[in-house]
Coordinates of N, CA, C and O in Angstrom, one line a residue:
X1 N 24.7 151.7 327.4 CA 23.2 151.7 327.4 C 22.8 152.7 328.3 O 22.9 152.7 329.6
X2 N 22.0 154.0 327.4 CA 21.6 154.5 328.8 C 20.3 154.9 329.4 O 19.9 156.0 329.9
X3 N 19.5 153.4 329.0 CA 18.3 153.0 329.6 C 18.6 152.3 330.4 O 18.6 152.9 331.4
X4 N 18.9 151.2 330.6 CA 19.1 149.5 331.3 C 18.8 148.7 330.7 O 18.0 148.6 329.8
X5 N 19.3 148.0 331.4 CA 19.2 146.5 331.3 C 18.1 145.9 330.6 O 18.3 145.2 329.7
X6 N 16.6 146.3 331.3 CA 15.6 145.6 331.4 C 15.0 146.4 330.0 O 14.5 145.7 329.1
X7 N 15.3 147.7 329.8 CA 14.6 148.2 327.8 C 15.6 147.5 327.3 O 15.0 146.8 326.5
X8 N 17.0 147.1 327.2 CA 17.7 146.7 326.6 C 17.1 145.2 326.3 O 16.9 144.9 325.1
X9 N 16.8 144.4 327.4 CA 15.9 143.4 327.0 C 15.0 142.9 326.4 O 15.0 141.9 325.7
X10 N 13.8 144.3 326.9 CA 12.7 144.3 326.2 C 12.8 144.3 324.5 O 12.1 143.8 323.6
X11 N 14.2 145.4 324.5 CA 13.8 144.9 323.3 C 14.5 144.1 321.9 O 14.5 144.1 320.7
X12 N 15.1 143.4 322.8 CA 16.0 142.2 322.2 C 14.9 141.2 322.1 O 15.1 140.2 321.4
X13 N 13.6 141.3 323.0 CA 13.1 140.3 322.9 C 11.8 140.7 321.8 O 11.3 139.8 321.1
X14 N 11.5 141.9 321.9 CA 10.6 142.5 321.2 C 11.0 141.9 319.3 O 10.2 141.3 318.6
X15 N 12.5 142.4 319.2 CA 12.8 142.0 317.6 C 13.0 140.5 317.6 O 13.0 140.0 316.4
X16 N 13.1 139.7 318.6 CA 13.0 138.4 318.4 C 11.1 138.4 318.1 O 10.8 137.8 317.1
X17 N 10.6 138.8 318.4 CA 9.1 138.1 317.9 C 8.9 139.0 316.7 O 8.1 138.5 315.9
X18 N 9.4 140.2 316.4 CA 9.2 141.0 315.2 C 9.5 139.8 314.2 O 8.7 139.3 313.4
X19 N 11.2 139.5 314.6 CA 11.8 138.7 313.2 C 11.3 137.8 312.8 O 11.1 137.4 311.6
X20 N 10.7 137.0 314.2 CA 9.6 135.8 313.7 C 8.8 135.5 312.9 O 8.6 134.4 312.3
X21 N 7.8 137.2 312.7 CA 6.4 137.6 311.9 C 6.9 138.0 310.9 O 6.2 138.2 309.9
X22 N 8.7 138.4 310.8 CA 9.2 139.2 309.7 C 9.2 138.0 308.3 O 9.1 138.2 307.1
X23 N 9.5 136.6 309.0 CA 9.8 135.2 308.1 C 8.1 135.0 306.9 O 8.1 134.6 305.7
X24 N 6.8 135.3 307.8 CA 6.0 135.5 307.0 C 6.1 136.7 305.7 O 6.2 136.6 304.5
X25 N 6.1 137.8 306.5 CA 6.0 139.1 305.2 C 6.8 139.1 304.6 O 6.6 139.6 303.5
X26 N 8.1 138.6 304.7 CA 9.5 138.4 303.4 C 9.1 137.5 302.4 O 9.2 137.7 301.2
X27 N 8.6 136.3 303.2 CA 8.2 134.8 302.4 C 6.8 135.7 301.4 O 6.6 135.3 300.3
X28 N 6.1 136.6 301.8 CA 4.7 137.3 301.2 C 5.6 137.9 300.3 O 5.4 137.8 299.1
X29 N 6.2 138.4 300.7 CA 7.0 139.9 299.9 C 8.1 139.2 298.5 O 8.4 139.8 297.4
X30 N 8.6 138.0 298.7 CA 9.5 137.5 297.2 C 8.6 136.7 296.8 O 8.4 137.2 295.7
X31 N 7.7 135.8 297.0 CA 6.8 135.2 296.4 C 5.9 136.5 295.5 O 6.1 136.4 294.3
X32 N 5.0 137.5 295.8 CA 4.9 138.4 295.2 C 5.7 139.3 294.5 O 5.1 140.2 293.8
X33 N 7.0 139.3 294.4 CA 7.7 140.0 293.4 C 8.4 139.0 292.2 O 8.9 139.2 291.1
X34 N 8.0 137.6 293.1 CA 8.4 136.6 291.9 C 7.2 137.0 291.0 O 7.6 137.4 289.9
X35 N 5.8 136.9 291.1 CA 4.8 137.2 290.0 C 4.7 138.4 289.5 O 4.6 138.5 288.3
X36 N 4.7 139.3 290.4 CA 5.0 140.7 289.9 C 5.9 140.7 288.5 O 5.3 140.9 287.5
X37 N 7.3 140.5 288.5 CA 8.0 140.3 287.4 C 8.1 139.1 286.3 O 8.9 139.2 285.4
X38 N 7.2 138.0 286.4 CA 6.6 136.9 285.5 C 5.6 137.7 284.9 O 5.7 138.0 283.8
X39 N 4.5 138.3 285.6 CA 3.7 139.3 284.8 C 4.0 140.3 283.9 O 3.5 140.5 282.8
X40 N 5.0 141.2 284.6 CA 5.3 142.4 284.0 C 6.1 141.8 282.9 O 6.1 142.7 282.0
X41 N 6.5 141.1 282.5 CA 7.6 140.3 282.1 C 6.7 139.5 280.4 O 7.1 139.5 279.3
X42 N 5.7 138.9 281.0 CA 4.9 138.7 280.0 C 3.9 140.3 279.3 O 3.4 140.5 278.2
X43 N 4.0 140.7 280.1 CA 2.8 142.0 279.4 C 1.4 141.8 280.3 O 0.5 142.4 279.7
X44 N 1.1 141.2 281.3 CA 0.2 140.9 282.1 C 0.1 141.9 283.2 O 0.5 141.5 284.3
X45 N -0.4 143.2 283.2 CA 0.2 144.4 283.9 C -0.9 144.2 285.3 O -0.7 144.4 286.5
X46 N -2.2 143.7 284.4 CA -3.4 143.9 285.5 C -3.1 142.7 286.3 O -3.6 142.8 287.4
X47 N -2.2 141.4 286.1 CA -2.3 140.3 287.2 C -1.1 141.1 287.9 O -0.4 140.3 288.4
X48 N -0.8 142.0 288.1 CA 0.6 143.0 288.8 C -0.7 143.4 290.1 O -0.7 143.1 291.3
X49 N -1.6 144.1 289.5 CA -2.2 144.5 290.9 C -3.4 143.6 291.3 O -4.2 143.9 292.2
X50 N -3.5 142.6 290.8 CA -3.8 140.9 291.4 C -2.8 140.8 292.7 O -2.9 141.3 293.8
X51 N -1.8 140.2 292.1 CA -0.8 140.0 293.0 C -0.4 141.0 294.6 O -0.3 140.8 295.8
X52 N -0.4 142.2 293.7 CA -0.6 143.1 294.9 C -1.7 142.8 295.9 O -1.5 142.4 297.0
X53 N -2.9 143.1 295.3 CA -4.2 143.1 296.4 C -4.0 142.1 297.1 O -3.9 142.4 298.3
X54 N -3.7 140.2 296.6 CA -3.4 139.1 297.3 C -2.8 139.3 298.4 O -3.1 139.3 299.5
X55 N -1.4 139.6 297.6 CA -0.6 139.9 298.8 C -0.9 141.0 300.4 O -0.5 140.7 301.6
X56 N -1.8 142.1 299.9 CA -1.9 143.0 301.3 C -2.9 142.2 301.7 O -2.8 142.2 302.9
X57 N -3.8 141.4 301.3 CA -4.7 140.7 302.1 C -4.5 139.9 303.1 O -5.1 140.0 304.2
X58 N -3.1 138.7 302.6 CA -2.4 138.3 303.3 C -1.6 138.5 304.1 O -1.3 137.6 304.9
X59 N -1.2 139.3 304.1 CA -0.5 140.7 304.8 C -0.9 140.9 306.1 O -0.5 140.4 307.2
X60 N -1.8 141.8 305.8 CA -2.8 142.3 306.3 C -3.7 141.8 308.0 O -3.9 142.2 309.2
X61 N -3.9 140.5 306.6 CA -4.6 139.4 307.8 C -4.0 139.1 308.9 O -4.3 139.3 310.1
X62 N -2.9 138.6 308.4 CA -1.4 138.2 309.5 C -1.4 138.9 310.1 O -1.9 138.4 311.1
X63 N -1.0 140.2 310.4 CA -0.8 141.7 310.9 C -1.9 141.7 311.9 O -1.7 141.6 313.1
X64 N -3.0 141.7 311.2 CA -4.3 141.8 312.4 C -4.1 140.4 313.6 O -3.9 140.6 314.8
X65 N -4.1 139.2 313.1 CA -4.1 138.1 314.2 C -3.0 138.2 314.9 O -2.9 137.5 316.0
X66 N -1.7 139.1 314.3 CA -0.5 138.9 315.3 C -1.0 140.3 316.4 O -0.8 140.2 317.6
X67 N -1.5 141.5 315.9 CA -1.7 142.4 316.8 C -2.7 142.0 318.3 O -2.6 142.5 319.4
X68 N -3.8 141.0 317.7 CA -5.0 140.5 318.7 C -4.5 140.1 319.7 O -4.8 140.6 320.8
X69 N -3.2 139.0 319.5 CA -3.1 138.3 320.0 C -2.0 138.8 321.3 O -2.1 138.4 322.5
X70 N -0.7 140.0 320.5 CA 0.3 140.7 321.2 C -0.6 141.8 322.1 O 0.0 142.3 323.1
X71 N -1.9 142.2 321.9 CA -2.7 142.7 323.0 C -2.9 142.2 324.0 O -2.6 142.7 325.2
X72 N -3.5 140.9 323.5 CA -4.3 139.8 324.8 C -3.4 139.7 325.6 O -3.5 140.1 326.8
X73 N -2.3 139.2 325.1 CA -1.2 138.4 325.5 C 0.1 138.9 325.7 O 0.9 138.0 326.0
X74 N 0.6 140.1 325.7 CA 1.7 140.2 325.6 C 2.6 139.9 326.7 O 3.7 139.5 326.3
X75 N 2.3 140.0 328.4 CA 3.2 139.1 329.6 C 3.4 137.9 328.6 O 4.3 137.9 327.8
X76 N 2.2 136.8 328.7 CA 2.6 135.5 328.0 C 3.4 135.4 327.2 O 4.0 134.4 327.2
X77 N 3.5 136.4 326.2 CA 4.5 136.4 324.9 C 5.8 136.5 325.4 O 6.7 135.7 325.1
X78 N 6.0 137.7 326.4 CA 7.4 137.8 326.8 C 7.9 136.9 327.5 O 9.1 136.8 327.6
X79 N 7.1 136.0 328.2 CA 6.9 135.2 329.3 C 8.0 133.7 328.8 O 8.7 132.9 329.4
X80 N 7.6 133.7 327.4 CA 8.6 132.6 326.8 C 10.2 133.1 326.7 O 11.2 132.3 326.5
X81 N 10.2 133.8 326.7 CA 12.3 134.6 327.0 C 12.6 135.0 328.3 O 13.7 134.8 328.9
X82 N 11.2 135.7 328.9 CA 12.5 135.6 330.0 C 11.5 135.9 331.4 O 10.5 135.4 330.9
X83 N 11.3 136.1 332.1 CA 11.0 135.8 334.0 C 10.7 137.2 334.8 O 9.8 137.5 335.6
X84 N 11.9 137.8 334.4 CA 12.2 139.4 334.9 C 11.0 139.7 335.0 O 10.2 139.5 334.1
X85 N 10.6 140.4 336.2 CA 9.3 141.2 336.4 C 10.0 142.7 335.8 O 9.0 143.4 335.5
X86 N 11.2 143.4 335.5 CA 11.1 144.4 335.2 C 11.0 144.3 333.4 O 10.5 145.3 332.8
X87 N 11.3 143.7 332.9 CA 11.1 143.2 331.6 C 9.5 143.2 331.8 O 8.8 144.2 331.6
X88 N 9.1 142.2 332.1 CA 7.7 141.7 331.8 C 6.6 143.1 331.9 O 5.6 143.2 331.3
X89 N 7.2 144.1 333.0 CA 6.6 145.3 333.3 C 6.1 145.8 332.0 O 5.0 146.1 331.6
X90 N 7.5 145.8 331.1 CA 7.2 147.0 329.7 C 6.6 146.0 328.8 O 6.5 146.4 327.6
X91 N 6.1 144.8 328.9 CA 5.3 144.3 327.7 C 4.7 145.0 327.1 O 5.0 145.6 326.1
X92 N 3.3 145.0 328.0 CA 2.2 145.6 327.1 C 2.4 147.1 326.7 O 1.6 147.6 325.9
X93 N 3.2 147.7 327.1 CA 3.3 149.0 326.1 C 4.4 149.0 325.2 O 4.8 150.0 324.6
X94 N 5.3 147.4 325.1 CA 6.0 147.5 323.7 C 5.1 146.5 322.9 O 5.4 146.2 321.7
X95 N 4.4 146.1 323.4 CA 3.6 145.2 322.1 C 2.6 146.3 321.4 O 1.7 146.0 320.5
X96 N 2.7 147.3 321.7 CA 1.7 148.3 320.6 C 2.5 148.6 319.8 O 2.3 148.4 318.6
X97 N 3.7 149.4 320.4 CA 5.0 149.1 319.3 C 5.0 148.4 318.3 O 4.9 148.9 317.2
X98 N 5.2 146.9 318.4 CA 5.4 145.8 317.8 C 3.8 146.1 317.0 O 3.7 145.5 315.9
X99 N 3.1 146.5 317.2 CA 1.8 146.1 316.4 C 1.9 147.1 315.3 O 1.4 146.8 314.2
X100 N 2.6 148.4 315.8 CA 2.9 149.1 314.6 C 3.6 148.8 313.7 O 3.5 149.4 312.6
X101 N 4.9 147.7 314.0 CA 6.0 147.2 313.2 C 4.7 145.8 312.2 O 4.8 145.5 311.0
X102 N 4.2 145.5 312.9 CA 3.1 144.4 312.2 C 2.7 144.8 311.3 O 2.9 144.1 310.3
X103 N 2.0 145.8 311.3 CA 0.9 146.7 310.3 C 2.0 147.2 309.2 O 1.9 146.9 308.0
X104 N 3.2 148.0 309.8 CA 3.7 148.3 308.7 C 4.7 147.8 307.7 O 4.9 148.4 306.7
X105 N 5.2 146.5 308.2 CA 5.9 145.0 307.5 C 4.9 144.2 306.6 O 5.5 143.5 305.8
X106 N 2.9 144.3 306.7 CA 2.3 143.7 306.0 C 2.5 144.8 304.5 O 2.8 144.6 303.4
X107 N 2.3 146.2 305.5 CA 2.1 147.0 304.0 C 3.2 147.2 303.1 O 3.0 147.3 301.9
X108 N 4.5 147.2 303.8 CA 5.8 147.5 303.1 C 6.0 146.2 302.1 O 6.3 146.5 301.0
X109 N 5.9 144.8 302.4 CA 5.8 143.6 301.9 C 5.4 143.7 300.5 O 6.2 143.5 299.5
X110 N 3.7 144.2 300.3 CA 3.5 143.8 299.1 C 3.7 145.0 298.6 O 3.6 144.8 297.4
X111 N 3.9 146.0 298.8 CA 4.6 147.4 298.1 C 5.8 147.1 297.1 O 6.0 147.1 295.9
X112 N 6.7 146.7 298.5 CA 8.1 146.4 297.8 C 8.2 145.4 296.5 O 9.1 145.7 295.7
X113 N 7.4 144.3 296.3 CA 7.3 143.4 295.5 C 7.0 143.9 294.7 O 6.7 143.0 293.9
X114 N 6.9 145.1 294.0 CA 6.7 145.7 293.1 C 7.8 146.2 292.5 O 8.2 146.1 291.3
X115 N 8.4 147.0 293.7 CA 9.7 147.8 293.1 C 10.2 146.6 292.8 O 9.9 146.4 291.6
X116 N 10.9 145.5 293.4 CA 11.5 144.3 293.5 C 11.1 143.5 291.9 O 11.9 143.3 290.9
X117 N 9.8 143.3 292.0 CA 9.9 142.9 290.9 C 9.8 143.4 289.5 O 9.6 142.7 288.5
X118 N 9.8 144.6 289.6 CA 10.0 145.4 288.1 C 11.6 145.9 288.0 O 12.0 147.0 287.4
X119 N 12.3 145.3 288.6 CA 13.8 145.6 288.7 C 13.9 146.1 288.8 O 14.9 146.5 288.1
X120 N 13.3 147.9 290.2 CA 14.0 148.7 289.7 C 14.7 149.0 291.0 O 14.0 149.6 291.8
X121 N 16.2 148.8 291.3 CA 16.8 148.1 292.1 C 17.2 149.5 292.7 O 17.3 149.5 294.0
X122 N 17.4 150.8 292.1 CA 17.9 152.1 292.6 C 16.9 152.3 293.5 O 17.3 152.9 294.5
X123 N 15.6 152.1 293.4 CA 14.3 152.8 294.2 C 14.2 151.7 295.3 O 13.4 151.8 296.1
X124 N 15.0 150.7 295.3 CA 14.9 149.8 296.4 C 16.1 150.0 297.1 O 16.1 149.4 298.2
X125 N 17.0 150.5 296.8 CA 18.2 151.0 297.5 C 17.6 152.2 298.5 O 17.8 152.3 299.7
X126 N 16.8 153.4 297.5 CA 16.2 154.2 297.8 C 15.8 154.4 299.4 O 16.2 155.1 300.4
X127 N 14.8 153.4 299.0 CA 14.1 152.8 300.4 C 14.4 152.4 301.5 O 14.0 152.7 302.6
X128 N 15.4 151.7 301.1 CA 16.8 150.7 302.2 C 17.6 151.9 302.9 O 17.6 151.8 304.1
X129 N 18.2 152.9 302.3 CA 18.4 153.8 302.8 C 17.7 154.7 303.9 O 17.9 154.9 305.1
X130 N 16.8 155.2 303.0 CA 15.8 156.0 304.1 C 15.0 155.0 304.9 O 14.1 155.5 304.3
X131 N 14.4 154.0 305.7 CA 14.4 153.2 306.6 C 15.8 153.0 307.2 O 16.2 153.9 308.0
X132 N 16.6 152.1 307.0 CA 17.8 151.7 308.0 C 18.8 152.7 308.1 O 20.0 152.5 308.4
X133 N 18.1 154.2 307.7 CA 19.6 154.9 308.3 C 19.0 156.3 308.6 O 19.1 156.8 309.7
X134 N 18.2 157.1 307.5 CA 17.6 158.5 307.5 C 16.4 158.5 308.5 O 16.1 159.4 309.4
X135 N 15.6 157.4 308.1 CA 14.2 157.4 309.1 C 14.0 157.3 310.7 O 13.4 158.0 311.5
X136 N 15.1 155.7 310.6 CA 15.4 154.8 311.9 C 15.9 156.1 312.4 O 15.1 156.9 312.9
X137 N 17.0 156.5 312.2 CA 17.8 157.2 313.3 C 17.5 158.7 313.5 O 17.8 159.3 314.5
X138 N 16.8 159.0 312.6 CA 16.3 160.0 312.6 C 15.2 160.6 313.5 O 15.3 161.7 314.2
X139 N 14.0 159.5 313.3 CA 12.8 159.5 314.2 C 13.0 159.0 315.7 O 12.4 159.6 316.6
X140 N 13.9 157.7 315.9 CA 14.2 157.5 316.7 C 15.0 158.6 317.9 O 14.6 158.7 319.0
X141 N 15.8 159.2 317.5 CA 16.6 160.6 318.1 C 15.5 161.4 318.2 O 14.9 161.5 319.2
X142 N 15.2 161.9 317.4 CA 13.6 162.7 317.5 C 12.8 163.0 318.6 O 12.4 164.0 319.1
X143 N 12.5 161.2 318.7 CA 11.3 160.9 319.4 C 11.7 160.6 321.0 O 10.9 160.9 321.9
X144 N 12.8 160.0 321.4 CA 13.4 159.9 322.4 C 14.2 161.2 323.2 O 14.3 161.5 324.4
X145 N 14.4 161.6 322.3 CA 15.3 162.9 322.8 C 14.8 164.5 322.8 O 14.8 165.4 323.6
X146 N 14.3 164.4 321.3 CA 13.4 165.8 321.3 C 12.6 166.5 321.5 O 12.4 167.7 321.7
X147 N 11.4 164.5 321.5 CA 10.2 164.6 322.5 C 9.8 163.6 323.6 O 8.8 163.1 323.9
X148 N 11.3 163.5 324.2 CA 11.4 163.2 325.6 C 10.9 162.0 325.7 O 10.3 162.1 326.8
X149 N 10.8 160.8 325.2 CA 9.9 160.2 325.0 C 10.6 158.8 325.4 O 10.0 157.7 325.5
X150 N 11.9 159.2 325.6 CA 13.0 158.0 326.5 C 13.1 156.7 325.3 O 13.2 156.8 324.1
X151 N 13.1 155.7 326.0 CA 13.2 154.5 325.3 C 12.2 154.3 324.2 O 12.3 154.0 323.0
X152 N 11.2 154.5 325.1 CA 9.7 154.1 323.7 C 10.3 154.9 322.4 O 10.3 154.3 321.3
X153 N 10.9 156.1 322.7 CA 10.8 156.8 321.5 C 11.5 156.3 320.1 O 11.2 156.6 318.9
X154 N 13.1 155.2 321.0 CA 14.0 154.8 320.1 C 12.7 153.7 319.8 O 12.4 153.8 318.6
X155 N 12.1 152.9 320.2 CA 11.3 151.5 319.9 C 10.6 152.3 319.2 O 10.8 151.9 318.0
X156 N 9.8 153.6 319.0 CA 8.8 153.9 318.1 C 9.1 154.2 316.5 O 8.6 153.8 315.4
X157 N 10.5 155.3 317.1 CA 11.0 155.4 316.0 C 11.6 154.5 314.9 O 11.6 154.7 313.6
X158 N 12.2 153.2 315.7 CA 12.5 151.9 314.7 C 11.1 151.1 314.1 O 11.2 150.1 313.3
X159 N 9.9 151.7 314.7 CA 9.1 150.8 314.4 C 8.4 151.9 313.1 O 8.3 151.4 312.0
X160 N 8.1 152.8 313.2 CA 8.3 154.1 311.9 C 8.3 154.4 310.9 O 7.6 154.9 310.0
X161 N 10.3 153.7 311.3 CA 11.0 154.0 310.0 C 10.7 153.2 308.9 O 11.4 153.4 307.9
X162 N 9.7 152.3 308.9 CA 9.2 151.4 307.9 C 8.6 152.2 307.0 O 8.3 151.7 305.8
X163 N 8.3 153.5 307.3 CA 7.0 154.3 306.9 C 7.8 154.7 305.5 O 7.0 154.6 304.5
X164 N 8.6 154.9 305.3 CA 9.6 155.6 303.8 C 9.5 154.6 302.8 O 8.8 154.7 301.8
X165 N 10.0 154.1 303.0 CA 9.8 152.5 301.9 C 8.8 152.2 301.6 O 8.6 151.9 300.4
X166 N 7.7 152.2 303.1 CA 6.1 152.1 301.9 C 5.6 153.2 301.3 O 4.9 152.9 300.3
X167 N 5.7 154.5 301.5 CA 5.5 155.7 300.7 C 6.3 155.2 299.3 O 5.8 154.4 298.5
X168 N 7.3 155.6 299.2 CA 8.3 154.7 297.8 C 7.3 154.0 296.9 O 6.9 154.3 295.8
X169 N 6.8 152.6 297.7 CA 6.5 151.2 296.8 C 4.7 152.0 296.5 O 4.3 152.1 295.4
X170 N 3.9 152.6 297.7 CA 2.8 153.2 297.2 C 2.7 154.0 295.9 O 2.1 153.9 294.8
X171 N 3.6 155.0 296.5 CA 4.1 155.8 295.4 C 4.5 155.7 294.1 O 4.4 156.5 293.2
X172 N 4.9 154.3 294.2 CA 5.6 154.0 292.5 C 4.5 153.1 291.9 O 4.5 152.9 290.7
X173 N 3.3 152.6 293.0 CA 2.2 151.6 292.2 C 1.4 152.3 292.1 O 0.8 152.1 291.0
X174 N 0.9 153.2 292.7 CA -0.4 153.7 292.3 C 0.0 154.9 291.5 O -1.0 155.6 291.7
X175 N 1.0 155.6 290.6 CA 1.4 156.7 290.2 C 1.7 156.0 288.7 O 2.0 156.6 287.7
X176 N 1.4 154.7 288.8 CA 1.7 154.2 287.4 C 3.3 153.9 286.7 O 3.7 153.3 285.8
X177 N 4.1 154.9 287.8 CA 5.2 154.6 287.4 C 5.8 153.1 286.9 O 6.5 152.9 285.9
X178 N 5.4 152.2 287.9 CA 6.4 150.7 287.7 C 5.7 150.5 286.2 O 6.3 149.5 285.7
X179 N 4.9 151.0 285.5 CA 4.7 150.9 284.2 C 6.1 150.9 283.1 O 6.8 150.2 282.4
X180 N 5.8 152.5 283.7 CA 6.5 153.0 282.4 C 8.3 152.8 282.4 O 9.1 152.8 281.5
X181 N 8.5 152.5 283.7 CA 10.2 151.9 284.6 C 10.2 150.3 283.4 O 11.2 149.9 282.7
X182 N 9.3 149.7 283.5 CA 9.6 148.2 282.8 C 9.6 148.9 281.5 O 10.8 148.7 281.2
X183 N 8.8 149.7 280.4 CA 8.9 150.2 279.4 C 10.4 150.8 279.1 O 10.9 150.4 278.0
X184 N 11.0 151.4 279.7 CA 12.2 151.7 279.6 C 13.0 150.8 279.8 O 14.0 150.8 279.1
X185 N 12.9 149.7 280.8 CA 14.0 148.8 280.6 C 14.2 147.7 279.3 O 15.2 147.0 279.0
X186 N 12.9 147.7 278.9 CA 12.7 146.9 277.6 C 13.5 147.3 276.5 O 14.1 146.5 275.8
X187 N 13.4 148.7 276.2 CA 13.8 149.2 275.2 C 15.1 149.3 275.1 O 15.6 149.7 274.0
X188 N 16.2 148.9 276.7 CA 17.6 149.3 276.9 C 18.0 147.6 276.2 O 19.2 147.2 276.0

């Protein structure tokens, strides 16, 4: 580690409250690609961007009361893992971090439920890819090293790399494609 201890902490405890908020946008994110694909499935294309809108709202909402609150609060938040005043120091400037991972886990959620549920499983590998390997490490190295930016920069850049995957799911809903992707699978 060649930060210490106390970033190393920070942010072991940081992805512990991520993964917490992550059990909502997953539970948002298959629940919406279960209808996504019941719709597309029947021919119901317009309850596809029903589902969608639902979903970012829900999203969304979450996202905003978890950021309010990792503002107000962020000592208190860390305050339940661990004691360390050198921990507790870097709260409040990793809970903006984490608010960026908030915002961008609401948007990627109902995005993805799209690719997800129009089967199209290569553009979700796509995604998976560029997030957990091209983005993360990419931006992360980037941002820490290129622009000096030390620890925050690996926290920024993991928080980021979410950004690929929702371009993807944007990209494939509003371009009309997941249309014409189910039209082709029908016909196979």
């Amino acid at each position: 580690n060649l930060y210490g201890v106390a970033e190393a902490t920070t942010y072991a405890i940081g992805t512990k409250i991520t993964q917490l908020t992550n059990i909502f946008s997953m539970s948002v994110r298959q629940a919406a690609g279960t209808i996504v694909g019941q719709n597309v499935g029947a021919g119901q294309q317009k309850r596809v961007g029903s589902a969608l809108y639902c979903s970012l709202v829900l999203s969304l909402s979450a996202a905003a009361v978890l950021c309010v609150l990792s503002l107000l609060f962020p000592e208190a938040i860390f305050r339940c893992f661990t004691r360390d005043p050198a921990v507790l120091a870097q709260a409040e400037a990793f809970v903006r971090i984490v608010c960026v991972i908030y915002v961008c886990s609401a948007l990627l959620g109902p995005y993805d439920s799209v690719v997800t549920g129009t089967g199209n499983s290569m553009l979700g590998f796509l995604g998976g890819l560029l997030d957990g390997v091209v983005f993360r490490l990419g931006l992360s190295f980037l941002f820490a090293w290129g622009l000096d930016m030390g620890v925050a920069g690996f926290f920024l850049g993991d928080a980021l790399a979410r950004v690929a995957p929702i371009l993807i799911g944007m990209i494939y809903y509003h371009s009309g494609a997941w249309k014409r992707y189910h039209i082709l699978a029908k016909g196979s």
